[in-house]
mmCIF file of C-alpha atoms in Angstrom:
data_model
loop_
_atom_site.group_PDB
_atom_site.id
_atom_site.type_symbol
_atom_site.label_atom_id
_atom_site.label_comp_id
_atom_site.label_asym_id
_atom_site.label_seq_id
_atom_site.Cartn_x
_atom_site.Cartn_y
_atom_site.Cartn_z
ATOM 1 C CA UNK A 1 -23.199 -21.443 -74.982
ATOM 2 C CA UNK A 2 -21.963 -24.673 -73.087
ATOM 3 C CA UNK A 3 -22.876 -23.764 -69.435
ATOM 4 C CA UNK A 4 -25.007 -20.976 -70.038
ATOM 5 C CA UNK A 5 -26.998 -21.865 -67.020
ATOM 6 C CA UNK A 6 -24.245 -20.923 -64.690
ATOM 7 C CA UNK A 7 -23.945 -17.546 -65.943
ATOM 8 C CA UNK A 8 -26.009 -15.989 -63.120
ATOM 9 C CA UNK A 9 -22.889 -17.256 -60.693
ATOM 10 C CA UNK A 10 -21.642 -14.468 -58.857
ATOM 11 C CA UNK A 11 -17.525 -13.581 -58.997
ATOM 12 C CA UNK A 12 -16.133 -13.011 -55.384
ATOM 13 C CA UNK A 13 -13.619 -10.345 -56.196
ATOM 14 C CA UNK A 14 -12.920 -9.913 -52.404
ATOM 15 C CA UNK A 15 -11.061 -13.058 -51.924
ATOM 16 C CA UNK A 16 -8.077 -14.005 -54.020
ATOM 17 C CA UNK A 17 -8.450 -17.350 -56.383
ATOM 18 C CA UNK A 18 -5.476 -19.539 -57.239
ATOM 19 C CA UNK A 19 -6.657 -19.558 -61.078
ATOM 20 C CA UNK A 20 -6.374 -15.400 -61.124
ATOM 21 C CA UNK A 21 -3.341 -15.610 -58.862
ATOM 22 C CA UNK A 22 -1.527 -17.699 -61.610
ATOM 23 C CA UNK A 23 -2.817 -15.163 -64.263
ATOM 24 C CA UNK A 24 -1.178 -12.621 -62.426
ATOM 25 C CA UNK A 25 2.131 -14.082 -62.227
ATOM 26 C CA UNK A 26 1.752 -15.098 -65.831
ATOM 27 C CA UNK A 27 1.609 -10.771 -66.605
ATOM 28 C CA UNK A 28 -1.868 -11.223 -67.608
ATOM 29 C CA UNK A 29 -4.869 -9.060 -66.523
ATOM 30 C CA UNK A 30 -7.790 -11.031 -65.789
ATOM 31 C CA UNK A 31 -7.627 -10.665 -61.901
ATOM 32 C CA UNK A 32 -8.933 -8.633 -59.103
ATOM 33 C CA UNK A 33 -6.973 -6.581 -56.537
ATOM 34 C CA UNK A 34 -7.441 -9.193 -54.259
ATOM 35 C CA UNK A 35 -5.680 -11.359 -56.228
ATOM 36 C CA UNK A 36 -3.023 -9.216 -56.971
ATOM 37 C CA UNK A 37 -2.332 -8.470 -53.251
ATOM 38 C CA UNK A 38 -2.475 -12.007 -52.421
ATOM 39 C CA UNK A 39 0.297 -12.483 -55.490
ATOM 40 C CA UNK A 40 2.601 -10.274 -54.291
ATOM 41 C CA UNK A 41 2.821 -11.308 -50.984
ATOM 42 C CA UNK A 42 3.995 -14.584 -52.294
ATOM 43 C CA UNK A 43 6.526 -13.022 -55.088
ATOM 44 C CA UNK A 44 7.837 -11.197 -52.027
ATOM 45 C CA UNK A 45 9.026 -14.421 -50.473
ATOM 46 C CA UNK A 46 9.112 -16.616 -53.646
ATOM 47 C CA UNK A 47 10.094 -14.721 -56.520
ATOM 48 C CA UNK A 48 10.453 -17.787 -58.409
ATOM 49 C CA UNK A 49 6.969 -18.417 -59.106
ATOM 50 C CA UNK A 50 7.060 -16.354 -61.904
ATOM 51 C CA UNK A 51 9.413 -19.009 -63.523
ATOM 52 C CA UNK A 52 7.210 -21.504 -61.962
ATOM 53 C CA UNK A 53 4.113 -20.460 -63.942
ATOM 54 C CA UNK A 54 6.055 -20.328 -67.242
ATOM 55 C CA UNK A 55 7.513 -23.628 -66.308
ATOM 56 C CA UNK A 56 4.315 -25.106 -66.176
ATOM 57 C CA UNK A 57 3.001 -23.435 -69.386
ATOM 58 C CA UNK A 58 5.640 -24.593 -71.312
ATOM 59 C CA UNK A 59 5.330 -27.925 -70.381
ATOM 60 C CA UNK A 60 1.411 -27.813 -71.224
ATOM 61 C CA UNK A 61 2.602 -26.307 -74.954
ATOM 62 C CA UNK A 62 5.005 -29.621 -75.026
ATOM 63 C CA UNK A 63 3.269 -32.274 -73.963
ATOM 64 C CA UNK A 64 -0.074 -31.214 -75.832
ATOM 65 C CA UNK A 65 2.281 -30.765 -79.056
ATOM 66 C CA UNK A 66 3.929 -34.098 -78.211
ATOM 67 C CA UNK A 67 0.266 -35.837 -77.743
ATOM 68 C CA UNK A 68 -1.198 -34.645 -80.871
ATOM 69 C CA UNK A 69 1.706 -34.562 -83.182
ATOM 70 C CA UNK A 70 3.789 -38.040 -82.198
ATOM 71 C CA UNK A 71 0.781 -39.719 -80.171
ATOM 72 C CA UNK A 72 -1.743 -39.005 -82.662
ATOM 73 C CA UNK A 73 -4.212 -38.108 -80.070
ATOM 74 C CA UNK A 74 -7.385 -35.990 -81.276
ATOM 75 C CA UNK A 75 -9.059 -35.744 -78.233
ATOM 76 C CA UNK A 76 -8.496 -33.322 -74.973
ATOM 77 C CA UNK A 77 -9.940 -33.101 -71.969
ATOM 78 C CA UNK A 78 -8.561 -30.487 -70.018
ATOM 79 C CA UNK A 79 -9.310 -30.047 -66.101
ATOM 80 C CA UNK A 80 -8.565 -26.468 -64.181
ATOM 81 C CA UNK A 81 -8.494 -24.595 -67.567
ATOM 82 C CA UNK A 82 -7.497 -21.457 -65.585
ATOM 83 C CA UNK A 83 -7.794 -18.077 -67.190
ATOM 84 C CA UNK A 84 -7.282 -18.075 -71.215
ATOM 85 C CA UNK A 85 -3.574 -17.414 -72.141
ATOM 86 C CA UNK A 86 -2.809 -17.965 -75.914
ATOM 87 C CA UNK A 87 -1.797 -20.087 -76.872
ATOM 88 C CA UNK A 88 -4.538 -22.252 -75.233
ATOM 89 C CA UNK A 89 -4.181 -25.997 -75.373
ATOM 90 C CA UNK A 90 -6.915 -26.517 -78.397
ATOM 91 C CA UNK A 91 -4.700 -23.759 -80.377
ATOM 92 C CA UNK A 92 -1.489 -26.201 -79.596
ATOM 93 C CA UNK A 93 -3.514 -29.411 -80.418
ATOM 94 C CA UNK A 94 -5.261 -28.020 -83.680
ATOM 95 C CA UNK A 95 -2.004 -26.686 -84.899
ATOM 96 C CA UNK A 96 -0.524 -30.226 -85.315
ATOM 97 C CA UNK A 97 -4.058 -31.807 -85.800
ATOM 98 C CA UNK A 98 -6.697 -29.519 -87.391
ATOM 99 C CA UNK A 99 -9.602 -31.647 -86.696
ATOM 100 C CA UNK A 100 -8.833 -32.172 -82.863
ATOM 101 C CA UNK A 101 -11.722 -31.865 -80.293
ATOM 102 C CA UNK A 102 -11.278 -30.142 -76.818
ATOM 103 C CA UNK A 103 -12.931 -29.994 -73.774
ATOM 104 C CA UNK A 104 -12.263 -27.384 -70.878
ATOM 105 C CA UNK A 105 -13.339 -27.285 -67.631
ATOM 106 C CA UNK A 106 -12.883 -25.288 -64.402
ATOM 107 C CA UNK A 107 -14.581 -24.258 -61.379
ATOM 108 C CA UNK A 108 -14.075 -20.518 -61.306
ATOM 109 C CA UNK A 109 -17.008 -18.569 -62.619
ATOM 110 C CA UNK A 110 -14.811 -16.171 -64.308
ATOM 111 C CA UNK A 111 -13.507 -18.444 -66.756
ATOM 112 C CA UNK A 112 -16.944 -18.877 -67.840
ATOM 113 C CA UNK A 113 -16.802 -15.332 -69.010
ATOM 114 C CA UNK A 114 -13.968 -15.821 -71.132
ATOM 115 C CA UNK A 115 -15.386 -19.469 -72.406
ATOM 116 C CA UNK A 116 -15.580 -18.039 -75.660
ATOM 117 C CA UNK A 117 -11.880 -17.431 -76.153
ATOM 118 C CA UNK A 118 -11.313 -21.055 -75.195
ATOM 119 C CA UNK A 119 -13.962 -22.201 -77.974
ATOM 120 C CA UNK A 120 -12.489 -20.208 -80.892
ATOM 121 C CA UNK A 121 -10.801 -23.141 -82.687
ATOM 122 C CA UNK A 122 -10.303 -24.419 -86.232
ATOM 123 C CA UNK A 123 -13.418 -24.874 -88.747
ATOM 124 C CA UNK A 124 -12.295 -28.875 -88.574
ATOM 125 C CA UNK A 125 -12.184 -29.250 -84.793
ATOM 126 C CA UNK A 126 -14.663 -28.409 -81.844
ATOM 127 C CA UNK A 127 -13.993 -26.776 -78.582
ATOM 128 C CA UNK A 128 -16.412 -26.579 -75.758
ATOM 129 C CA UNK A 129 -15.937 -25.652 -71.750
ATOM 130 C CA UNK A 130 -18.174 -26.717 -68.726
ATOM 131 C CA UNK A 131 -18.208 -25.780 -65.693
ATOM 132 C CA UNK A 132 -16.870 -28.125 -63.217
ATOM 133 C CA UNK A 133 -14.738 -29.570 -60.492
ATOM 134 C CA UNK A 134 -12.119 -32.200 -60.504
ATOM 135 C CA UNK A 135 -13.680 -32.927 -56.760
ATOM 136 C CA UNK A 136 -16.436 -34.193 -58.537
ATOM 137 C CA UNK A 137 -15.747 -36.594 -61.391
ATOM 138 C CA UNK A 138 -19.365 -37.652 -62.019
ATOM 139 C CA UNK A 139 -20.296 -33.960 -62.557
ATOM 140 C CA UNK A 140 -17.508 -33.966 -65.692
ATOM 141 C CA UNK A 141 -18.342 -37.476 -66.951
ATOM 142 C CA UNK A 142 -21.893 -37.312 -67.021
ATOM 143 C CA UNK A 143 -21.922 -33.612 -68.653
ATOM 144 C CA UNK A 144 -23.697 -33.272 -71.876
ATOM 145 C CA UNK A 145 -21.112 -30.963 -72.786
ATOM 146 C CA UNK A 146 -18.674 -33.403 -72.481
ATOM 147 C CA UNK A 147 -20.393 -36.465 -74.553
ATOM 148 C CA UNK A 148 -21.425 -33.817 -77.405
ATOM 149 C CA UNK A 149 -17.654 -33.405 -77.953
ATOM 150 C CA UNK A 150 -15.622 -36.099 -77.364
ATOM 151 C CA UNK A 151 -16.294 -39.795 -77.761
ATOM 152 C CA UNK A 152 -15.196 -41.320 -74.697
ATOM 153 C CA UNK A 153 -15.120 -44.577 -76.556
ATOM 154 C CA UNK A 154 -11.734 -43.463 -78.559
ATOM 155 C CA UNK A 155 -8.566 -42.111 -76.916
ATOM 156 C CA UNK A 156 -8.724 -39.086 -75.207
ATOM 157 C CA UNK A 157 -5.723 -36.928 -73.648
ATOM 158 C CA UNK A 158 -6.616 -35.763 -69.890
ATOM 159 C CA UNK A 159 -4.696 -32.657 -68.880
ATOM 160 C CA UNK A 160 -4.396 -31.920 -65.186
ATOM 161 C CA UNK A 161 -1.782 -29.350 -65.107
ATOM 162 C CA UNK A 162 -0.918 -27.626 -61.729
ATOM 163 C CA UNK A 163 -4.400 -28.510 -59.946
ATOM 164 C CA UNK A 164 -3.606 -31.530 -57.806
ATOM 165 C CA UNK A 165 -1.669 -29.818 -55.642
ATOM 166 C CA UNK A 166 -4.958 -27.672 -54.644
ATOM 167 C CA UNK A 167 -6.123 -30.886 -53.549
ATOM 168 C CA UNK A 168 -5.806 -31.885 -50.062
ATOM 169 C CA UNK A 169 -5.307 -35.567 -49.023
ATOM 170 C CA UNK A 170 -8.536 -36.237 -47.635
ATOM 171 C CA UNK A 171 -10.260 -35.770 -50.545
ATOM 172 C CA UNK A 172 -8.375 -38.622 -52.215
ATOM 173 C CA UNK A 173 -6.770 -37.167 -55.171
ATOM 174 C CA UNK A 174 -4.940 -40.070 -56.333
ATOM 175 C CA UNK A 175 -8.877 -41.834 -56.485
ATOM 176 C CA UNK A 176 -10.209 -39.013 -58.267
ATOM 177 C CA UNK A 177 -7.327 -39.011 -61.148
ATOM 178 C CA UNK A 178 -8.270 -42.922 -61.140
ATOM 179 C CA UNK A 179 -11.658 -42.441 -61.629
ATOM 180 C CA UNK A 180 -10.846 -39.854 -64.388
ATOM 181 C CA UNK A 181 -8.405 -42.153 -66.433
ATOM 182 C CA UNK A 182 -10.819 -45.234 -65.678
ATOM 183 C CA UNK A 183 -13.735 -43.819 -67.526
ATOM 184 C CA UNK A 184 -11.464 -42.971 -70.460
ATOM 185 C CA UNK A 185 -10.509 -45.655 -73.479
ATOM 186 C CA UNK A 186 -7.549 -47.511 -73.733
ATOM 187 C CA UNK A 187 -4.800 -45.584 -75.539
ATOM 188 C CA UNK A 188 -5.803 -42.360 -73.491
ATOM 189 C CA UNK A 189 -3.020 -40.256 -71.863
ATOM 190 C CA UNK A 190 -2.899 -38.656 -68.734
ATOM 191 C CA UNK A 191 -0.731 -35.304 -68.804
ATOM 192 C CA UNK A 192 -0.272 -33.806 -65.255
ATOM 193 C CA UNK A 193 2.256 -31.369 -63.901
ATOM 194 C CA UNK A 194 2.179 -30.935 -59.908
ATOM 195 C CA UNK A 195 3.930 -28.442 -57.518
ATOM 196 C CA UNK A 196 6.675 -30.035 -55.651
ATOM 197 C CA UNK A 197 8.175 -28.772 -52.438
ATOM 198 C CA UNK A 198 10.351 -25.944 -52.578
ATOM 199 C CA UNK A 199 14.119 -26.936 -51.545
ATOM 200 C CA UNK A 200 14.109 -24.276 -49.046
ATOM 201 C CA UNK A 201 11.469 -25.001 -46.256
ATOM 202 C CA UNK A 202 11.300 -21.154 -45.353
ATOM 203 C CA UNK A 203 10.171 -20.386 -48.642
ATOM 204 C CA UNK A 204 7.794 -23.545 -48.785
ATOM 205 C CA UNK A 205 6.250 -22.559 -45.366
ATOM 206 C CA UNK A 206 6.103 -19.357 -46.002
ATOM 207 C CA UNK A 207 4.280 -19.742 -49.735
ATOM 208 C CA UNK A 208 2.080 -22.609 -47.826
ATOM 209 C CA UNK A 209 1.193 -19.897 -44.869
ATOM 210 C CA UNK A 210 0.152 -17.155 -46.970
ATOM 211 C CA UNK A 211 -2.076 -19.281 -49.902
ATOM 212 C CA UNK A 212 -3.923 -21.051 -46.911
ATOM 213 C CA UNK A 213 -4.392 -17.580 -44.950
ATOM 214 C CA UNK A 214 -6.005 -16.622 -47.954
ATOM 215 C CA UNK A 215 -8.380 -19.381 -48.172
ATOM 216 C CA UNK A 216 -6.798 -21.550 -50.719
ATOM 217 C CA UNK A 217 -5.406 -25.164 -49.998
ATOM 218 C CA UNK A 218 -2.017 -25.772 -51.150
ATOM 219 C CA UNK A 219 0.374 -28.555 -50.603
ATOM 220 C CA UNK A 220 3.525 -29.880 -52.413
ATOM 221 C CA UNK A 221 4.392 -33.229 -53.369
ATOM 222 C CA UNK A 222 7.332 -35.205 -53.605
ATOM 223 C CA UNK A 223 8.396 -36.929 -57.208
ATOM 224 C CA UNK A 224 7.530 -40.209 -55.806
ATOM 225 C CA UNK A 225 4.033 -38.840 -54.764
ATOM 226 C CA UNK A 226 3.603 -37.132 -57.937
ATOM 227 C CA UNK A 227 4.589 -40.606 -59.788
ATOM 228 C CA UNK A 228 1.288 -42.341 -57.967
ATOM 229 C CA UNK A 229 -0.945 -40.434 -60.136
ATOM 230 C CA UNK A 230 0.085 -42.369 -62.936
ATOM 231 C CA UNK A 231 -0.233 -46.072 -61.471
ATOM 232 C CA UNK A 232 -1.509 -48.513 -63.816
ATOM 233 C CA UNK A 233 -0.657 -46.210 -66.871
ATOM 234 C CA UNK A 234 2.825 -46.846 -68.915
ATOM 235 C CA UNK A 235 5.063 -43.799 -68.670
ATOM 236 C CA UNK A 236 5.956 -42.098 -71.654
ATOM 237 C CA UNK A 237 10.175 -41.100 -71.483
ATOM 238 C CA UNK A 238 11.328 -39.219 -69.716
ATOM 239 C CA UNK A 239 8.908 -40.339 -66.958
ATOM 240 C CA UNK A 240 7.806 -37.880 -64.028
ATOM 241 C CA UNK A 241 10.790 -35.367 -64.137
ATOM 242 C CA UNK A 242 10.885 -31.732 -63.320
ATOM 243 C CA UNK A 243 8.428 -29.945 -65.308
ATOM 244 C CA UNK A 244 11.116 -27.685 -66.961
ATOM 245 C CA UNK A 245 13.164 -30.849 -68.077
ATOM 246 C CA UNK A 246 10.333 -32.498 -69.784
ATOM 247 C CA UNK A 247 11.079 -33.425 -73.479
ATOM 248 C CA UNK A 248 13.449 -30.329 -73.299
ATOM 249 C CA UNK A 249 16.984 -30.436 -73.184
ATOM 250 C CA UNK A 250 18.371 -29.188 -69.850
ATOM 251 C CA UNK A 251 21.039 -29.467 -67.030
ATOM 252 C CA UNK A 252 19.230 -31.979 -64.167
ATOM 253 C CA UNK A 253 21.731 -30.634 -61.812
ATOM 254 C CA UNK A 254 21.024 -27.057 -62.193
ATOM 255 C CA UNK A 255 18.371 -25.196 -60.083
ATOM 256 C CA UNK A 256 15.097 -25.861 -61.403
ATOM 257 C CA UNK A 257 11.568 -25.075 -60.896
ATOM 258 C CA UNK A 258 9.840 -27.016 -58.122
ATOM 259 C CA UNK A 259 7.183 -28.791 -60.404
ATOM 260 C CA UNK A 260 7.214 -32.196 -61.621
ATOM 261 C CA UNK A 261 5.255 -33.371 -64.458
ATOM 262 C CA UNK A 262 5.110 -36.237 -66.592
ATOM 263 C CA UNK A 263 2.448 -38.003 -69.193
ATOM 264 C CA UNK A 264 1.574 -41.756 -69.052
ATOM 265 C CA UNK A 265 -0.641 -43.928 -71.666
ATOM 266 C CA UNK A 266 -3.509 -46.111 -70.438
ATOM 267 C CA UNK A 267 -2.842 -49.775 -71.514
#
């Protein structure tokens, strides 16, 4: 199995992990007591986090379906995969394009334990998993698992969903995204969602404190700051918007999730 050399990595069940907390918000079962306790503390001050997680998941479904079905993309690189939750990205892509190829990347050892679920694709397509981190792009771009599955001389859809709000400015998140996109062929796409600041400053500050007290850095970025991740790319309509409104009929004035999202093409 790809990433087999990582099987000995120890999973720390005493500390919460953002991906496992996300699994808890979605009603999943792949988390530990520390994750559930931390997630419940967040829910106590921000009950809307469950809707936020569902909106992010729905954006991934819609953007992947559009990329495979309308944009004609046949290759996908999903970084920050998280705990497998059906339908997974490869299932959405391969419904539209049975021969689609998908590589999943995550730095949580527990995801490695579920890599088999991520690689259960169509006979025509290919899926692979590698243990990597967005803050070390070269380890992803140079991974044998990546090059055994994807042809980087052909267009690739890079998915960075609900990931970069865990990367502080000191680690240059914009530079990390730029390095990843520059390695992709013209005609490739970037699909990205990112937490935006909560309208209620008390909720925003409380959630930030709770995550950071658990050892998880998190920061909301404004829509303009999220749009910077797409610099040099051609934004697909409707641009960078609330995730629940991307290619989805809705009321832009109605209260919505604090999550910005967009898709853009590399010229």
